[in-house]
GROMACS .gro file of C-alpha atoms in nm:
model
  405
    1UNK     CA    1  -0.508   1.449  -0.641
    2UNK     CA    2  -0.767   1.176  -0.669
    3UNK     CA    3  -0.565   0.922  -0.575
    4UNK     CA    4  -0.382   0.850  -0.229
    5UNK     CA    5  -0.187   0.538  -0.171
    6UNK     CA    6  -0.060   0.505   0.174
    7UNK     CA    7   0.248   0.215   0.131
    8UNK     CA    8   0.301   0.036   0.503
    9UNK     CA    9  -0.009  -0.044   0.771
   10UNK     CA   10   0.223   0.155   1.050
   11UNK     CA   11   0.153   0.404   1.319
   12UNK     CA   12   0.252   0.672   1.037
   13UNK     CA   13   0.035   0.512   0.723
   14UNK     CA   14  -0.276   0.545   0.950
   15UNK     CA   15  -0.177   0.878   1.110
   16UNK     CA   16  -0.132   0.967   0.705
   17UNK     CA   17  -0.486   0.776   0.644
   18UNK     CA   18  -0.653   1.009   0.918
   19UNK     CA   19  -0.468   1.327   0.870
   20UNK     CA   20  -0.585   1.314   0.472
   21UNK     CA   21  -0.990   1.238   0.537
   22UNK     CA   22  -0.921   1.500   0.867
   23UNK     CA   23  -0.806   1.762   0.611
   24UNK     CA   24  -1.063   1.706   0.379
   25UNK     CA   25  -0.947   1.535   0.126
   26UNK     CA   26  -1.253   1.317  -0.074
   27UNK     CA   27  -1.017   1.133  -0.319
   28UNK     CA   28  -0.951   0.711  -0.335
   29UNK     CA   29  -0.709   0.582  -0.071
   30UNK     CA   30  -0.555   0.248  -0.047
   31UNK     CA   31  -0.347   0.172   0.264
   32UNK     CA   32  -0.099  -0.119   0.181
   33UNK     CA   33   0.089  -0.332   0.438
   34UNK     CA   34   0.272  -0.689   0.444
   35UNK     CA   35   0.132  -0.788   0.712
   36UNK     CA   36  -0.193  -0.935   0.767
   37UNK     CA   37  -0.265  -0.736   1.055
   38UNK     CA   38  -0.460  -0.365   1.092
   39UNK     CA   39  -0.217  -0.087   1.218
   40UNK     CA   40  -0.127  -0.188   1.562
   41UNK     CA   41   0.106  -0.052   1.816
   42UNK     CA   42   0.442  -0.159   1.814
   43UNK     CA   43   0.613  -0.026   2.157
   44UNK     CA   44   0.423  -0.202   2.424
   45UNK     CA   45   0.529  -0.543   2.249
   46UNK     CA   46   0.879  -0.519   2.422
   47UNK     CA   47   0.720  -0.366   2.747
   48UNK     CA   48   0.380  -0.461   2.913
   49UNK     CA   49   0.270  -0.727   2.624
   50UNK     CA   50   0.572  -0.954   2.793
   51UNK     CA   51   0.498  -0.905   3.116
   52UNK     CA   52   0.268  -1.191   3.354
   53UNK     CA   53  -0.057  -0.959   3.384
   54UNK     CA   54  -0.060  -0.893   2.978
   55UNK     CA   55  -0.368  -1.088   2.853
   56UNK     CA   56  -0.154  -1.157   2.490
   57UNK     CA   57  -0.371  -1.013   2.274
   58UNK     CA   58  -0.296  -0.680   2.045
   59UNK     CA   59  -0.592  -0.491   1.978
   60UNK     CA   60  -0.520  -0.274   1.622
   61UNK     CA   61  -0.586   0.135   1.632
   62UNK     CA   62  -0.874   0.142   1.429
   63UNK     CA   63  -1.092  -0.223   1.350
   64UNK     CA   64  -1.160  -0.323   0.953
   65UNK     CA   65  -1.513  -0.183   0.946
   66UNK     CA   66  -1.358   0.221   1.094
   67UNK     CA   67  -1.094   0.213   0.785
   68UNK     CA   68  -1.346   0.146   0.549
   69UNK     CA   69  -1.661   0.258   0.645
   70UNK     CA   70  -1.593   0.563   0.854
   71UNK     CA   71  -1.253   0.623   0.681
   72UNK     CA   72  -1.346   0.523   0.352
   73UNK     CA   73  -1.014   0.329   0.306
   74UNK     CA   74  -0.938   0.052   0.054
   75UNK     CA   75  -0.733  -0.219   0.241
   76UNK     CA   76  -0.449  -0.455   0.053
   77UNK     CA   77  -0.294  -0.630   0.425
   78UNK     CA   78  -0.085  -0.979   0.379
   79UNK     CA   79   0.130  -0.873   0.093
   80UNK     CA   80   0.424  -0.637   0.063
   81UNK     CA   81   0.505  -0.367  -0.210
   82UNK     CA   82   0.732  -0.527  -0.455
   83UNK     CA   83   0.807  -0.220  -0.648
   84UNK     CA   84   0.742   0.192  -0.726
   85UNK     CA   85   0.724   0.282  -1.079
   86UNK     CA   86   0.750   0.636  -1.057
   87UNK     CA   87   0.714   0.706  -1.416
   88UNK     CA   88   0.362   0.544  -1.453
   89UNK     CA   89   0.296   0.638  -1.111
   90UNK     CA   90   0.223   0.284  -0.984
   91UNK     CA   91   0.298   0.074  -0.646
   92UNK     CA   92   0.323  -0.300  -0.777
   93UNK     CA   93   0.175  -0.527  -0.494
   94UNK     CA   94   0.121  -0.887  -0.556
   95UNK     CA   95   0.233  -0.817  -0.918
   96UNK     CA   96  -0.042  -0.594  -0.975
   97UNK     CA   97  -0.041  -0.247  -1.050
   98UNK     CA   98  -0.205   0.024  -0.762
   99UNK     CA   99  -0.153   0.372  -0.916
  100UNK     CA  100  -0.115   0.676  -0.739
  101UNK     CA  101  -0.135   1.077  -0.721
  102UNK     CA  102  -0.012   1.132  -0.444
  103UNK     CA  103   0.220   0.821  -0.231
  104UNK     CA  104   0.338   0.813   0.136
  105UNK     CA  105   0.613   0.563   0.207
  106UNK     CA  106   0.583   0.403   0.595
  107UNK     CA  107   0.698   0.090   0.569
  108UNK     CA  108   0.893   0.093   0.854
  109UNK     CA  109   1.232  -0.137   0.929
  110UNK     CA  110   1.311  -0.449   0.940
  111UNK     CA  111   1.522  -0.657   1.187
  112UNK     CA  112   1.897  -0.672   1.114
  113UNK     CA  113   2.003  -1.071   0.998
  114UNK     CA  114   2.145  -1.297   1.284
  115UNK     CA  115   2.268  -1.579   1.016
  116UNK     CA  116   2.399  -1.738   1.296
  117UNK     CA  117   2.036  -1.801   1.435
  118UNK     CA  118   1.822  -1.907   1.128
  119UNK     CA  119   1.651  -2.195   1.157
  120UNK     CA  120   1.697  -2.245   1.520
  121UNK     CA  121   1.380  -2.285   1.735
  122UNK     CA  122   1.413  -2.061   2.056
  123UNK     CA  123   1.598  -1.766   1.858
  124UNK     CA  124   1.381  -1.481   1.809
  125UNK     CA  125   1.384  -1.103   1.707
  126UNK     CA  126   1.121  -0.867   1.821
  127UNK     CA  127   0.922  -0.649   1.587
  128UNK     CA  128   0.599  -0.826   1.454
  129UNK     CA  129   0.308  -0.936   1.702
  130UNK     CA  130   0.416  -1.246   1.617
  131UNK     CA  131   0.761  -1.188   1.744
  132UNK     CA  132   0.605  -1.091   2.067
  133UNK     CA  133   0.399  -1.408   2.094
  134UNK     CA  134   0.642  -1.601   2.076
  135UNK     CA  135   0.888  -1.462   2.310
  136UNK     CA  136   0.608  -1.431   2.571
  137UNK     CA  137   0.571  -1.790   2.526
  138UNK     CA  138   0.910  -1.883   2.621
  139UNK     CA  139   0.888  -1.662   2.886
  140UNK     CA  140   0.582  -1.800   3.021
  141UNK     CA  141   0.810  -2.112   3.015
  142UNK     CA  142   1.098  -2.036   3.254
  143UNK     CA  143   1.302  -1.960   2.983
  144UNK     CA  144   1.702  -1.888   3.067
  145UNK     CA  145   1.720  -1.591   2.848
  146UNK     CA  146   2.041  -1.427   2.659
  147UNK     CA  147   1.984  -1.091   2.501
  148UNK     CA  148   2.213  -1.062   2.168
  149UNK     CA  149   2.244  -0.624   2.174
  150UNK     CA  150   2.183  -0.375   2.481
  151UNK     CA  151   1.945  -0.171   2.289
  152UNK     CA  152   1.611  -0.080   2.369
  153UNK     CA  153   1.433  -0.298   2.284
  154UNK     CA  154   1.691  -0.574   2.450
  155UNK     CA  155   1.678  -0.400   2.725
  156UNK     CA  156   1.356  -0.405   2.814
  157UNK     CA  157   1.285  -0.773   2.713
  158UNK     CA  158   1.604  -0.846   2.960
  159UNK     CA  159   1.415  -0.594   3.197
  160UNK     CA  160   1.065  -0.846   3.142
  161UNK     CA  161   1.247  -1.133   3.212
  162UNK     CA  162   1.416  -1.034   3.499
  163UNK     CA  163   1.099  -0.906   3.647
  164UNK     CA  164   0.994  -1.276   3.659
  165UNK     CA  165   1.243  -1.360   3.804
  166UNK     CA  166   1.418  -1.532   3.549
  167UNK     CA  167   1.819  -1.587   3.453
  168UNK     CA  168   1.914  -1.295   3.228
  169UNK     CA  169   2.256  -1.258   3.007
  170UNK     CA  170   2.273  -0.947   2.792
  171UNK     CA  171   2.555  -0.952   2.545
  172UNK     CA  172   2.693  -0.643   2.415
  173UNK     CA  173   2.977  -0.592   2.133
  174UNK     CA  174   3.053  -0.236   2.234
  175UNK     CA  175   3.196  -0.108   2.573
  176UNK     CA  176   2.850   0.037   2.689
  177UNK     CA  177   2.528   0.016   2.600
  178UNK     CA  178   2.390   0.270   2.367
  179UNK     CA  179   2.730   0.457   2.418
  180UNK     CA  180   2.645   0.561   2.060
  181UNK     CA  181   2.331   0.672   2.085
  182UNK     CA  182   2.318   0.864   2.398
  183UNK     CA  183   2.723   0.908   2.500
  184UNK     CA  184   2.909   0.721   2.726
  185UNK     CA  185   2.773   0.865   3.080
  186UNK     CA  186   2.477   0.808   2.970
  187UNK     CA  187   2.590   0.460   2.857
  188UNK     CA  188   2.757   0.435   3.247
  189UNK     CA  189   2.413   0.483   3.381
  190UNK     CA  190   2.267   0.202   3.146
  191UNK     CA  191   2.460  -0.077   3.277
  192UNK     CA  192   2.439   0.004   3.636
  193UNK     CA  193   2.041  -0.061   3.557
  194UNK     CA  194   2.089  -0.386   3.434
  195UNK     CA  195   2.368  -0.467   3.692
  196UNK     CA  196   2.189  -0.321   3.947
  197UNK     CA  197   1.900  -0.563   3.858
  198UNK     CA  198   2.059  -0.915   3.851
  199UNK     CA  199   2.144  -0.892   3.441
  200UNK     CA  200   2.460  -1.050   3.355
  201UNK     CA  201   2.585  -0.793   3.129
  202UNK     CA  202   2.898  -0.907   2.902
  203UNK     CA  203   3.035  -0.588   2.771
  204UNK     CA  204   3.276  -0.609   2.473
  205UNK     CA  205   3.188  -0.959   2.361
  206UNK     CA  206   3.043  -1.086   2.061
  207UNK     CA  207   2.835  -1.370   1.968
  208UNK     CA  208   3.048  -1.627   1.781
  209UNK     CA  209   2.795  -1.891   1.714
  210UNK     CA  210   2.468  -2.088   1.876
  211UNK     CA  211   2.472  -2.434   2.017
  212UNK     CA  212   2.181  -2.621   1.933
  213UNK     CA  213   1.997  -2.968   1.987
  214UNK     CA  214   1.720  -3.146   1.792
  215UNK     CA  215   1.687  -2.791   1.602
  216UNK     CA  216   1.620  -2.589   1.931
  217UNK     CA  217   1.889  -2.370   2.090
  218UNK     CA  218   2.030  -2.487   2.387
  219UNK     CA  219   2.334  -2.199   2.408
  220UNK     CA  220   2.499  -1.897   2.293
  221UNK     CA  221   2.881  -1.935   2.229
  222UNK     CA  222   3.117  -1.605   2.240
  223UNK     CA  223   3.423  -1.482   2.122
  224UNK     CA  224   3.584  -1.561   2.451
  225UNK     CA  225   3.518  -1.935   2.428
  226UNK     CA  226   3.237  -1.861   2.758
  227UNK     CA  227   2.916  -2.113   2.623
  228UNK     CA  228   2.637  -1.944   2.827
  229UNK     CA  229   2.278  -2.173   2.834
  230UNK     CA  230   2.001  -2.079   2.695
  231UNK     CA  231   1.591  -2.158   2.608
  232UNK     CA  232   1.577  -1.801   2.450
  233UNK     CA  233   1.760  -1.597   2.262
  234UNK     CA  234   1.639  -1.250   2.149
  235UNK     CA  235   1.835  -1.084   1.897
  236UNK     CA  236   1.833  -0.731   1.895
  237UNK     CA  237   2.123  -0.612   1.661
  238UNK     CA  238   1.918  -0.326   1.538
  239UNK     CA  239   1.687  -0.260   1.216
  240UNK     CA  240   1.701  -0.159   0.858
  241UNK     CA  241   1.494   0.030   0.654
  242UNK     CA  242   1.224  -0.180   0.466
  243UNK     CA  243   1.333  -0.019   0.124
  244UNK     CA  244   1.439  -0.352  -0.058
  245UNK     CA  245   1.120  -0.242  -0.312
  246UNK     CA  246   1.260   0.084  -0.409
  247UNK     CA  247   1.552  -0.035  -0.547
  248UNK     CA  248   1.534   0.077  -0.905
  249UNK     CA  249   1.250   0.344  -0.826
  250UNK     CA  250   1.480   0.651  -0.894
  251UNK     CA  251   1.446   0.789  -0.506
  252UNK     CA  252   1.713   0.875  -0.379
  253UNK     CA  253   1.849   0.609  -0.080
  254UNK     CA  254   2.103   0.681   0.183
  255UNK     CA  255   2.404   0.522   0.172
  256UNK     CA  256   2.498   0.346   0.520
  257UNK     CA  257   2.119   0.224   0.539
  258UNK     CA  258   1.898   0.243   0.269
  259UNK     CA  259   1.614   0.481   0.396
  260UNK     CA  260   1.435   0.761   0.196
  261UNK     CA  261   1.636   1.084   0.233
  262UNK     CA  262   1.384   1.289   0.211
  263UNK     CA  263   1.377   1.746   0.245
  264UNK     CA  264   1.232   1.888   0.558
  265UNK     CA  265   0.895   1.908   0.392
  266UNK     CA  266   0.935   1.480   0.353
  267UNK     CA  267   0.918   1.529   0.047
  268UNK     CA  268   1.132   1.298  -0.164
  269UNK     CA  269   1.358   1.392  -0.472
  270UNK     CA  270   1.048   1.237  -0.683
  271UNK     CA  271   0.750   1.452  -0.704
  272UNK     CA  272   0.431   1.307  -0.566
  273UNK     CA  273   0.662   1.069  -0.309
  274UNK     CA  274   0.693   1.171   0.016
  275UNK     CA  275   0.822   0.968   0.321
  276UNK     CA  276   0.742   0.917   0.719
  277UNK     CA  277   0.810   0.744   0.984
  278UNK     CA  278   1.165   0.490   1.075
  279UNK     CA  279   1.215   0.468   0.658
  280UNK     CA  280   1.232   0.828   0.631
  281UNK     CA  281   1.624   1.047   0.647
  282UNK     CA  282   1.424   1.377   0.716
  283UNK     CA  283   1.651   1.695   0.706
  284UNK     CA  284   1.584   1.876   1.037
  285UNK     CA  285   1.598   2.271   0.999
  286UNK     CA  286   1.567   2.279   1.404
  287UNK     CA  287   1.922   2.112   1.416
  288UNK     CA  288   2.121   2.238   1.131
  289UNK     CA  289   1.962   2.065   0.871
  290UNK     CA  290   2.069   1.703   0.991
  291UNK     CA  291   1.960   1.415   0.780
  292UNK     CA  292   1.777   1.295   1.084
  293UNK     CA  293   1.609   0.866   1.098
  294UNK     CA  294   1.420   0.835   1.418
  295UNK     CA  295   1.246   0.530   1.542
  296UNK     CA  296   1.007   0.660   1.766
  297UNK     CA  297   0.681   0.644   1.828
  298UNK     CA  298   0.604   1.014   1.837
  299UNK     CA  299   0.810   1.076   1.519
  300UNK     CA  300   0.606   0.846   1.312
  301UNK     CA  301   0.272   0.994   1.413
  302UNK     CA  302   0.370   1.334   1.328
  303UNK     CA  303   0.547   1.263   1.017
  304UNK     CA  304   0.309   0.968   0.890
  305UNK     CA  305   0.021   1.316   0.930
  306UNK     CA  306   0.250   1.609   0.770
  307UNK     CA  307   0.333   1.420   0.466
  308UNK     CA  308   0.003   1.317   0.386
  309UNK     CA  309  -0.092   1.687   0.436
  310UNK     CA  310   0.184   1.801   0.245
  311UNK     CA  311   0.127   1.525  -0.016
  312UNK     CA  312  -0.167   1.644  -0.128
  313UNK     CA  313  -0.100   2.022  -0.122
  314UNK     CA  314   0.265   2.060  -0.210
  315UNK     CA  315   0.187   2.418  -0.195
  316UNK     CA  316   0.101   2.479   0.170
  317UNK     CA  317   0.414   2.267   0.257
  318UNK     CA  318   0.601   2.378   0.541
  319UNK     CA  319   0.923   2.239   0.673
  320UNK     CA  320   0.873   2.008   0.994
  321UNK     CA  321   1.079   2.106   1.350
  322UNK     CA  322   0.974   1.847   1.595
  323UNK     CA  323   1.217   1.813   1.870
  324UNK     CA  324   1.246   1.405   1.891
  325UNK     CA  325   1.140   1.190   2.189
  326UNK     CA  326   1.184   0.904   2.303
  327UNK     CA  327   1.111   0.682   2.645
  328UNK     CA  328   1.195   0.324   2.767
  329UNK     CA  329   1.115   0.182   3.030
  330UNK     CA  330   1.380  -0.061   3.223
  331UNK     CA  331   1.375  -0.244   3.546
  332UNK     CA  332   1.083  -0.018   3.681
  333UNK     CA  333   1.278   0.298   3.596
  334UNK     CA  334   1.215   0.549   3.328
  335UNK     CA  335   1.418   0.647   3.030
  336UNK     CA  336   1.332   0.955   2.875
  337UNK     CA  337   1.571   1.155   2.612
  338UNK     CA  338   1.449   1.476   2.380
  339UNK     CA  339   1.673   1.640   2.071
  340UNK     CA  340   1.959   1.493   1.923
  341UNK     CA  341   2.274   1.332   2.046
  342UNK     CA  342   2.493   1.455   1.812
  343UNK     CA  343   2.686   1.690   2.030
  344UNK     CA  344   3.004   1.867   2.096
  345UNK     CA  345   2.935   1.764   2.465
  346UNK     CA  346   2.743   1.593   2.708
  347UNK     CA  347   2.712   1.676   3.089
  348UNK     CA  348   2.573   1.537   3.383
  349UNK     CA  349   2.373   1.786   3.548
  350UNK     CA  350   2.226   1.505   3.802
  351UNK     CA  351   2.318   1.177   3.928
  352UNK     CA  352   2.152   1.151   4.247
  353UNK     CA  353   1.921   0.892   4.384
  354UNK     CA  354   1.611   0.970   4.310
  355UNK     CA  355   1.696   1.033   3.932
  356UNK     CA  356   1.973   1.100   3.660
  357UNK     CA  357   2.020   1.425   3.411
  358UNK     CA  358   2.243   1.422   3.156
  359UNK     CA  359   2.227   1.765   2.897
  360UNK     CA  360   2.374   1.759   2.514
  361UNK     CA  361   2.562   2.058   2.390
  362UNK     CA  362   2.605   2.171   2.030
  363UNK     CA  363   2.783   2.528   1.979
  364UNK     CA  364   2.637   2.747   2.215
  365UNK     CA  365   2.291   2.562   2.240
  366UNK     CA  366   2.126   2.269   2.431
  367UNK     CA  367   2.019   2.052   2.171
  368UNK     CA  368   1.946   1.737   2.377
  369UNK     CA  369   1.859   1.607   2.674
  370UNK     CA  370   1.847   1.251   2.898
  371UNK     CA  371   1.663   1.177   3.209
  372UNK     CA  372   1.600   0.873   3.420
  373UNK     CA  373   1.300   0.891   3.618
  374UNK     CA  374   1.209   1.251   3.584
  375UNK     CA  375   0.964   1.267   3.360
  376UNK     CA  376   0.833   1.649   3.445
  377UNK     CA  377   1.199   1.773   3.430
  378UNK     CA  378   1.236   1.601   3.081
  379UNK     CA  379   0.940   1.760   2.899
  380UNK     CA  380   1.028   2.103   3.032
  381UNK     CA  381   1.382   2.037   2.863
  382UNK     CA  382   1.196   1.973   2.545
  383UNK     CA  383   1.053   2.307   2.507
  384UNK     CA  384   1.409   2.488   2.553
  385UNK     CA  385   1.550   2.242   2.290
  386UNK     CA  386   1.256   2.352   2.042
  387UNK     CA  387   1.304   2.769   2.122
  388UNK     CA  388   1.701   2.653   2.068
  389UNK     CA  389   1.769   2.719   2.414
  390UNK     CA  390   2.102   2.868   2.505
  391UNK     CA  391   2.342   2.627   2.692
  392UNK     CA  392   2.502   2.832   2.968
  393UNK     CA  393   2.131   2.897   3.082
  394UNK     CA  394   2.050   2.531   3.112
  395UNK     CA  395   2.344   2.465   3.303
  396UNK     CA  396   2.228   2.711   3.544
  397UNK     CA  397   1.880   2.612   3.563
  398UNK     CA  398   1.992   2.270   3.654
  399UNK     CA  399   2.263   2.395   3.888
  400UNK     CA  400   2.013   2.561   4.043
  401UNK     CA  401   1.724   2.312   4.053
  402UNK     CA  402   1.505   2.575   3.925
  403UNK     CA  403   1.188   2.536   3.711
  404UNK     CA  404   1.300   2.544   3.335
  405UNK     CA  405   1.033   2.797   3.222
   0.00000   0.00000   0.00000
C-alpha cells in the first residue's frame, strides 16, 4: 500500500487523512475534493454561521501548510472526480489519471433539484459555504423567508430567521415534520416548536411553482392556490449521494439513492474501495445488519477514520457498531436522537415542560432514542442502545426517573 487516495475534502476524507499518518502509514496520499475549499465544517452553517453575532467567515479544520507539511498530503481542491477505473486502479480528476492502492470514497451528498427554482435570484439550498453566505446575506436583509421541507436543516434556518425576528413560512408535503425519520410523536413535538415560535407551518402542501420579477423571487405558489411572499426561499428537499462518477465503476450502488453499499468493515464489493461518511450504505451488525446511510456529523468522523484504517490493512478489519447520533438545535431548544428509527414502536416516556422523551422499540430491545432538551438523559440512552439494552428495563428506568446506569 504505497498509495492512498482520499476522494472528497469532507469531515470523513480528513478524519481518513489523519487516521492513516496517525496509524503509521508512510505511503503517498492525495486528498481530492470539488470544491476549492480545505475540509471545513458543515453543521454550524445552518446554525450559528446564520445567526447576527456570526462574524461570516468559515475557518477550515486543518490550514494548507498542516495537510502538507505536517500531514504530508498532496492536495487536488476545485475539481471533482469524474470517474473510478477500478481495473487500472485510477481516480480520473480533471481528465487525468490519480492511481491508487488503497481509495476512500467521502464525497458526501448533494442537494436534491428544485427545477422549479433554477435560475431565480433569492432561491437557495444550503450545503456549501457558499450556500451559507448567501442566505446570511438575505437574512442580514430583512428577508420574508419560506422554507421549502421541515427537515433539519429547514428547520433551523426557519429557527435563524425567526430569531431575528423575521416572517417565517415553512412548507411541508407530509403531515408532520420528520414523521419519517423520527415517528409521528416525535413529528407532533416538531411542529409545536415551530408553532410555538411564530413559524407559519403549512403541513400537507406542496410547492407548485415560484413567482418571480426581474429574475428575483418575489413568491412561492402552492398546491392550494395560497401565493405566500417572499425575498428568500431555502430549499431543503433533502440530499443525494454524490456518486454521479461511479457510474460505470463496477461498485455496487443502492437502488432508491445511489450511495456505496458497502459491508460492515466499509469495505466495498471492489477490493481496495472502501466508503465513509453520507455516500456510504454501511451494514450495521449492532442493528441486524441494516444497510444503514447516516448524515451526521459523528458518523462521518468515525467512518471517514475506520476505513482508512481498514483500507490499508484489510486484515485487521473489524466490523464497525457505532450507535448513531444526531443533534439540532431549533428555536433555542435541543434535539438530540441516538440508534435507529426503524422500530416496531415508539413511546413517549416524557412530555413535560422542561423536556420531551420519546424511546424506539425493536423486538424486545431499545434500539433508539429522542430527546428535547435533555442532553445528559440522551447520552446515557446511548450506552443502553450500544450493550442492546432490553426494552421493558428502559421503560422502567424512565417510569421511574432513575439514572440509566
Amino acid at each position: 500500500m504505497e498509495r492512498l487516495v482520499v476522494v472528497g475534502a469532507s469531515l470523513a476524507g480528513l478524519r481518513a487523512v489523519e487516521s492513516a499518518r496517525r496509524g503509521g502509514y508512510t505511503g503517498s496520499i492525495t486528498l481530492i475534493g470539488a470544491e476549492e475549499h480545505l475540509p471545513y465544517d458543515r453543521p454550524p452553517l445552518s446554525k450559528a454561521f446564520l445567526g447576527k453575532g456570526h462574524d461570516g467567515v468559515v475557518t477550515p479544520f486543518r490550514s494548507a501548510d498542516e495537510l502538507r507539511d505536517d500531514w504530508d498530503v498532496r492536495l487536488c481542491l476545485g475539481a471533482p472526480a469524474e470517474a473510478l477505473d477500478t481495473a487500472e486502479r485510477e481516480v480520473v480528476v480533471d481528465g487525468r489519471p490519480v492511481p491508487y492502492d488503497a481509495a476512500v470514497i467521502a464525497t458526501g451528498a448533494t442537494p436534491r433539484a428544485f427545477p422549479a427554482g433554477q435560475g431565480i435570484a433569492g432561491v437557495h439550498q444550503l450545503r456549501t459555504v457558499e450556500d451559507a453566505l448567501a442566505i446570511r446575506a438575505a437574512l442580514d436583509a430583512g428577508a420574508r423567508t419560506v422554507v421549502i421541507g421541515a427537515g433539519f436543516i429547514g428547520s433551523e434556518v426557519a429557527s435563524a430567521a425567526r430569531k431575528r425576528g423575521l416572517p417565517v413560512t415553512v412548507v411541508e408535503a407530509l403531515e408532520l415534520p420528520l414523521v419519517r425519520s423520527v415517528g409521528r410523536e416525535a413529528g407532533e413535538v416538531c411542529a409545536a416548536l415551530h408553532r410555538e415560535n411564530g413559524t407559519d407551518l403549512r403541513l400537507g402542501t406542496r410547492v407548485t411553482g415560484i413567482a418571480s420579477h426581474a429574475g428575483r423571487v418575489i413568491g412561492v405558489v402552492l398546491d392550494d392556490g395560497d401565493e405566500i411572499a417572499a425575498d428568500l426561499v431555502v430549499v431543503g428537499i433533502g440530499v443525494a449521494p454524490a456518486t454521479s462518477w461511479l457510474r460505470g465503476s463496477g461498485l455496487v450502488l443502492h437502488a432508491l439513492d445511489g450511495g456505496v453499499v458497502c459491508g460492515s468493515t466499509l469495505s466495498t464489493n471492489v477490493p481496495g474501495v472502501y466508503a465513509a461518511g453520507d455516500v456510504a450504505h454501511a451494514a450495521s451488525p449492532l442493528f441486524d445488519g441494516d444497510l444503514m446511510r447516516l448524515e451526521h456529523w459523528t458518523n462521518a468522523a468515525e467512518q471517514g477514520a475506520a476505513a482508512a484504517r481498514h483500507a490499508l490493512d484489510p486484515a485487521s478489519a473489524v466490523p464497525l457498531e457505532p450507535v448513531p447520533y444526531f443533534w439540532s438545535d431549533w428555536y433555542g431548544h435541543r434535539l438530540q436522537f441516538v440508534g435507529t428509527p426503524r422500530a416496531d414502536e415508539v413511546r413517549v416516556t416524557s412530555r413535560a415542560v422542561e423536556g420531551f422523551t420519546a424511546l424506539y422499540r425493536r423486538g424486545d430491545r431499545l434500539v433508539g432514542a429522542l430527546t428535547v432538551d435533555r442532553p445528559r438523559e440522551i447520552m446515557k440512552y446511548r450506552r443502553r442502545v450500544a450493550e442492546r439494552g432490553e426494552w421493558e428495563e428502559a421503560l422502567t428506568f424512565a417510569a421511574l426517573g432513575r439514572k440509566i446506569g
